[in-house]
Amino acid sequence: MAGVQDILVSAGINLLSALAFLMAFAFLRLQPINDRVYFPKWYLKGIRASPKGSGTSVKKFVNLDIKTYLRFWKWMPAALRMPEPELIEHAGLDSVAYIRIYVLGLKIFVPIAILAFAVLAPVNWTGETLVHIKDLTYSDIDKLSISNVPSGSLRRVLELWAHIIMSYVVTLWTCYVLYKEYEIVCKKRLQFLAAEQRRPDQFTVLVRNIPPDPDESVSEHVEHFFCVNHADHYLSHQVVYNANKLAKLVDKLKSTKNWLTYYQTRHERNPKKRPRTRTGTLGLIGKSVDAIDYYTAKIAKLIEEEKAERENVMNDPKAIVPAAFVSFKSRWGAAVCAQTQQSRNPTLWLTEWAPEPRDVYWDNLAIPYVKLAVRRLLMVVAMFFLTFFFMIPIAFVQSLASIDGIKKVFPFLKPILQVTGVQSFVQGFLPGAILKVFLSLVPTIIMITSKIEGHTSLSALERRSAGKYHLFILVNVFFGSIIAGAAFEQLQTFLNQAPSEIPKTIGVAIPIKATFFITYIMVDGWAGIAAEILRLVPLILFHLKNTFLVKTEQDRENAMNPGSLKFAVSEPRLQLYFLLGLVYSVVTPFILPFIIVFFAFAYVVFRHQIINVYDQQYESGATFWPDVHRRLITGLVISQILLMGLLSTKNATKSTPILIVLPVLTIWFHFFCKGRFESAFKKFPLQEAMMKDTLERAKEPKLNLKAYLQDSYIHPVFKGIDIDRPSTVDDEENNPLVATKRKNVHLSRTSSSINSETVEDVLQEIASHW
Amino acid sequence: MAGVQDILVSAGINLLSALAFLMAFAFLRLQPINDRVYFPKWYLKGIRASPKGSGTSVKKFVNLDIKTYLRFWKWMPAALRMPEPELIEHAGLDSVAYIRIYVLGLKIFVPIAILAFAVLAPVNWTGETLVHIKDLTYSDIDKLSISNVPSGSLRRVLELWAHIIMSYVVTLWTCYVLYKEYEIVCKKRLQFLAAEQRRPDQFTVLVRNIPPDPDESVSEHVEHFFCVNHADHYLSHQVVYNANKLAKLVDKLKSTKNWLTYYQTRHERNPKKRPRTRTGTLGLIGKSVDAIDYYTAKIAKLIEEEKAERENVMNDPKAIVPAAFVSFKSRWGAAVCAQTQQSRNPTLWLTEWAPEPRDVYWDNLAIPYVKLAVRRLLMVVAMFFLTFFFMIPIAFVQSLASIDGIKKVFPFLKPILQVTGVQSFVQGFLPGAILKVFLSLVPTIIMITSKIEGHTSLSALERRSAGKYHLFILVNVFFGSIIAGAAFEQLQTFLNQAPSEIPKTIGVAIPIKATFFITYIMVDGWAGIAAEILRLVPLILFHLKNTFLVKTEQDRENAMNPGSLKFAVSEPRLQLYFLLGLVYSVVTPFILPFIIVFFAFAYVVFRHQIINVYDQQYESGATFWPDVHRRLITGLVISQILLMGLLSTKNATKSTPILIVLPVLTIWFHFFCKGRFESAFKKFPLQEAMMKDTLERAKEPKLNLKAYLQDSYIHPVFKGIDIDRPSTVDDEENNPLVATKRKNVHLSRTSSSINSETVEDVLQEIASHW
């Protein structure tokens, strides 16, 4: 148990390290050489370009203007300056809605913190139960047990009621803010959708599970079905090719070309020696060959293969999967088709809103119903084991990575292990490092399970993964830290303990763990956010690529890795802070300022990042908000149940009936909000569709919609290659250069489940954990 | 604990009483005077009519043909003779799907019973653990604890595996049968809908929560909204009047007229004395007046009032509620509108399939969203208390109804109470009677809560009530009988016991309670079904009405009370038998023959009833099947968990991991079926709609749909009174006389929550319980 002084020291250290990150950021961002790492968004928008030979060559790399260093903190007000409507236009609604979550945190916790310090702190300080806060000072666990306070005293009653009333205030205030926020986001989404320019997905519906027809091709079958059943509205359709193998080939070709460039660059710098490589895994084993010749030959072979596969896909009728993008003459027609059931058998002719073209996850379009159901079952079971038995393999690897374990497996390492430095490294650092590595793999594993589940868009994949990761964090970080045991041990405890005992067990542990969580907030929250803005991994990767791979301006564009918000990872982590704030707001309000600082700091940092750095892969119009809302409600209910448990141990079981009202009301509130707002995030009202249609018809009566939609939903590997691509495609991007770039990024991201991209993600993950 | 002999005796007694009921039925049904009680359906169909003066007057009342008595059992084969397609046409799909539940019971349990007796019985008999079945013979509870059997013996392992394999077989077989049955019912429903004649609800959508408009009336607002947003499909609409007060007046008028008729009949039979009545409650208190004059005056006043109210409703714009029935030019247009969201705000312009005109529950059409949400919350809380604290008021009333309680409240009754007969009646009979009365009130209370919840159709009300009643029976009858304690005590036990302990506690009690449930099946099941076919209450009520109220042939029609299946009451009770069968199929298969007899007997009886007696108020096309399926799955999961608990107490905790697979698979199977079939019961596929539209357009190109739909959705109090009612309305009934009759029945049923109808229901309920 740490005292207040320890906490202050820890806060100081973390503040200093966060400040160090910030200073490093402030310095590095001003160097022109890093410009593409810290401001990639502007390059992608086409507004910024590499300095072209203006001034001395030193100035191209290093910033010598002293004055700019004095204004190093200027990025903060700059980040806050851009007004929200402009920000939505600049970065999209997804990003803006995401940073609103931080503001939501401030809105919830600032008033609660003020009230808690005004009301609860005096009650706790002056009351006999000030052991509550004293545990921070004296770290005497015995004094913590509030049950030794004589019950029934007036002060006792006062204190109890103060807590009960406070918990009501917290619930009501949180629900009020949540309702208002849901309303605002909902309105913004509708405005966003209404203000949007014409986009292919507004007219298009994704049709899956098209039944096979012995007499017709998929394309003919689709055409006939929709001509009959949506006679007045059907316009055209695009079949989907199974280009997974082709996409892998394209990917492989790209990476091989990179290696060739790398060796060519090396050769150019050192013309005397021709670089050599080995033909086996990672160039480490196998026969040694001349690298440039080897890769040139390999590329030639791959190009050949790719060409054959491309022809194969285009000509083989079996390469057409039973799914199609069906377009309609009006938004109304598409809205109708997306929301209705088409055929007798509800597992055939499944229709849904088509995702944006860049949002489509092509691999999953062709999974039949039964297979999908089986996959989902298997993934639920897998997630259960991942969540609750996550610690077992780690413990196993950790035991292997101990001194004795290493000695057993690699006896030849014995002499090295006897060096004291190595020994203490193995003992002190390795177990923690292994845990971190495993933990950082979790989001990737979760994303893979989501992909297996068969969602058809990247946004759906991210949303689904976020839900699973939230559960994982809840079990392994929150409950894991409080009960201090592996998740499967918790599970056992829960199964063998009465339901009424569980909140008590956890509730009692909560005040004790306050200091731990304060430290956690500072390490994971404060320092983590500061590390986020520094972008150390992309910085290093960019400079590596820039040195070895970049030849043209286009290569430099490709070498940038703007990254994105990574909703699937960052939102569930964020939810933990909400949970901590709600749980501790009544119990130990001392934690609230730390959370408030986190939210405020994170808000500024992420606002800066979405303005200058991140490049979202897709725009879903804040479709994730219902999930955010639901998880917040979950946190609120958990906090209420734990408070019930805590108070009932304080000889105040009578408080339970008063407190049980809160979760009931909260859950009801959730369903109320769901009914009130959720469908705005799932469906497209006909009224809106009709309005936009009418407007468009009046403004552009001669629009050739068919030409506009012609190739919009074509697999990315076919894009840019077809000569007859109409210029209207992807007109949400006005800059053709940017659009081309985007397609390439997209291509590498959607092509296969685990590729170099994923490895890079994992690297960044690990970095962000440390 | 009863031995096998006791069970046989009890079975004998119950068989005899069931037989007595059947004999009484066989005798009574042959008397012409009872013809309208036992064959009302044929009268309503217009196929049968009262004998009109043919033959002697005695023959009109009593059947003197001895030969017919000798064929008294003939109704059984007769009931089975009608083929299913004809039955669907005769009684509707709802009824046919309902009796299929009994066949489903036979399909599930007959093979399981054969297998269980072939496999489990020998294992149990020869094994050391035959205490299991012996408990039926020796009623020695100590021998029941299977833990005193030496574990680890070969026979022990054999026995354990026999049970585990049997539970797998039961689960797989049940799921297989359920899947097949879901498929068949789904197909039958689609065929039924496809084969149906033109009906107003096919073209009509119920629109609720129409937002108020300051400049337009509701009617204009609806017209404009749909003309804009469904321009090509909108046809017409009918506003809904708030005629609740008027309906009450019509009801009151009808009952007053009945009283007048009653006194006039009495006066005619005894012309010397004019009957008198009192003006107060039930004619028991208040001033004594001449009955005929009093009621004549009252009727005149009521007619006046009704006329005024009718004019008021028709002319006052405030009497129009913000709901409307909107009709479309095609089924396709209606299907589209019912399945899509209309406006930005998902709580406004709510559209759903219009129920059949006779299925509409008019009182609930105008509840705004917030009010509805609050009502649902309150009703959930109310249902929680009803389910778990149901025993508290009963215990209180029972304590009042004891000798001491009565003495205290009514001291003047002391002398009567000292009579031994009265005393033993109060002590022995009253507590049970009070319990029965309270129990029989439960379905009515549940129906009232469902009405408050705001469902808009009778079928939805019944389905919702069935769900609640199922929960009530599960908690109070099934768990209540096993744990033997009031539900709130169970709740306390569950809260204070570990989740892994609960299945053990219940599981252990299950074999002990087998005899109790066998008796229950015979008393409640066998005798209850026999009482159902006897129709004692409708028989008495009919003869009372026939004597005092019937003057014309039309009156006699009205005096018939054909009743209906009462899905909300009978289906949840039926589910209990499935649950018992599934729970005991592995543990004590001895119970299965009793359940099989119940299902077979009930099938014949209900088939007879739906052919000859019941007159369904509405036809929903088996919309309830997903609920039936879900509740069966619930029963299956409960049985699996209890078996896990039972086996884990038999020193066989190792069986848990093998058995836990079953509930996971079963729940997955449920979701699989849900995805595969459920939407066929909720949505109307566009393909089907388009097919019917095209067919109709080809067959009747000149159909005047607007005229056809004009008045189809008009509140029943306005029906039959407007002169300009088109003859096409209600053409699903070809007989105009029947149609008129139906409207009257309908009228009294839909007009208010608790009226004379309800009281009659309760009476029948009580009767069916005894």
GROMACS .gro file of C-alpha atoms in nm, chain A residues 190 225 228-230 233 332 336 339-347 369-370 373-374 377 494-500 664-665 668 671-672 675-676 679 683 685-688 690, chain B residues 190 225 228-230 233 332 336 339-347 369-370 373-374 377 494-500 664-665 668 671-672 675-676 679 683 685-688 690:
model
   86
  190LEU     CA    1  -2.812   1.255  -3.949
  225PHE     CA    2  -3.457  -1.151  -5.914
  228VAL     CA    3  -3.901  -0.890  -6.071
  229ASN     CA    4  -3.910  -0.793  -5.705
  230HIS     CA    5  -3.792  -0.433  -5.727
  233HIS     CA    6  -3.622   0.070  -5.862
  332TRP     CA    7  -3.539   0.528  -5.149
  336VAL     CA    8  -3.629  -0.023  -4.898
  339GLN     CA    9  -3.444  -0.300  -4.472
  340THR     CA   10  -3.676  -0.569  -4.604
  341GLN     CA   11  -3.670  -0.943  -4.633
  342GLN     CA   12  -3.653  -1.060  -4.992
  343SER     CA   13  -3.725  -1.430  -5.003
  344ARG     CA   14  -3.919  -1.699  -4.820
  345ASN     CA   15  -3.602  -1.845  -4.682
  346PRO     CA   16  -3.458  -1.573  -4.459
  347THR     CA   17  -3.106  -1.709  -4.501
  369TYR     CA   18  -2.543  -1.938  -4.350
  370VAL     CA   19  -2.467  -2.271  -4.183
  373ALA     CA   20  -2.339  -2.004  -3.767
  374VAL     CA   21  -2.078  -2.270  -3.691
  377LEU     CA   22  -2.021  -2.066  -3.220
  494PHE     CA   23  -1.763  -1.679  -0.892
  495LEU     CA   24  -1.903  -2.024  -0.958
  496ASN     CA   25  -1.847  -2.135  -0.601
  497GLN     CA   26  -1.960  -1.818  -0.430
  498ALA     CA   27  -2.316  -1.700  -0.375
  499PRO     CA   28  -2.429  -1.430  -0.620
  500SER     CA   29  -2.494  -1.201  -0.324
  664VAL     CA   30  -3.301  -0.140  -1.265
  665LEU     CA   31  -3.348   0.222  -1.367
  668TRP     CA   32  -3.435   0.059  -1.833
  671PHE     CA   33  -3.347   0.026  -2.343
  672PHE     CA   34  -3.520   0.360  -2.357
  675GLY     CA   35  -3.545   0.254  -2.878
  676ARG     CA   36  -3.509   0.629  -2.907
  679SER     CA   37  -3.211   0.283  -3.531
  683LYS     CA   38  -3.132   0.213  -4.063
  685PRO     CA   39  -3.526   0.647  -4.278
  686LEU     CA   40  -3.731   0.660  -4.595
  687GLN     CA   41  -3.823   1.022  -4.532
  688GLU     CA   42  -3.456   1.127  -4.550
  690MET     CA   43  -3.691   1.060  -5.035
  960LEU     CA   44  -4.609  -1.964  -4.574
  995PHE     CA   45  -4.672   1.208  -4.529
  998VAL     CA   46  -4.468   1.209  -5.026
  999ASN     CA   47  -4.276   0.912  -4.892
 1000HIS     CA   48  -4.463   0.627  -5.059
 1003HIS     CA   49  -4.788   0.291  -5.347
 1102TRP     CA   50  -4.554  -0.512  -5.194
 1106VAL     CA   51  -4.215  -0.231  -4.766
 1109GLN     CA   52  -4.057  -0.325  -4.257
 1110THR     CA   53  -3.886   0.011  -4.296
 1111GLN     CA   54  -3.823   0.310  -4.078
 1112GLN     CA   55  -4.013   0.616  -4.191
 1113SER     CA   56  -3.881   0.918  -4.011
 1114ARG     CA   57  -3.560   1.050  -3.856
 1115ASN     CA   58  -3.699   1.004  -3.510
 1116PRO     CA   59  -3.749   0.629  -3.473
 1117THR     CA   60  -4.020   0.679  -3.214
 1139TYR     CA   61  -4.327   0.631  -2.672
 1140VAL     CA   62  -4.217   0.763  -2.331
 1143ALA     CA   63  -4.142   0.276  -2.197
 1144VAL     CA   64  -4.247   0.371  -1.844
 1147LEU     CA   65  -4.071  -0.086  -1.680
 1264PHE     CA   66  -3.036  -1.868  -0.501
 1265LEU     CA   67  -2.885  -1.537  -0.403
 1266ASN     CA   68  -2.701  -1.686  -0.108
 1267GLN     CA   69  -2.584  -2.003  -0.275
 1268ALA     CA   70  -2.300  -2.045  -0.520
 1269PRO     CA   71  -2.410  -2.074  -0.885
 1270SER     CA   72  -2.243  -2.414  -0.901
 1434VAL     CA   73  -2.382  -2.451  -2.527
 1435LEU     CA   74  -2.484  -2.651  -2.832
 1438TRP     CA   75  -2.643  -2.222  -3.036
 1441PHE     CA   76  -2.995  -1.902  -3.242
 1442PHE     CA   77  -2.942  -2.108  -3.553
 1445GLY     CA   78  -3.195  -1.701  -3.788
 1446ARG     CA   79  -3.324  -1.973  -4.014
 1449SER     CA   80  -3.837  -1.399  -3.973
 1453LYS     CA   81  -4.187  -1.034  -4.173
 1455PRO     CA   82  -4.095  -1.141  -4.782
 1456LEU     CA   83  -4.116  -0.910  -5.078
 1457GLN     CA   84  -4.090  -1.200  -5.321
 1458GLU     CA   85  -4.413  -1.351  -5.186
 1460MET     CA   86  -4.486  -0.949  -5.543
   0.00000   0.00000   0.00000
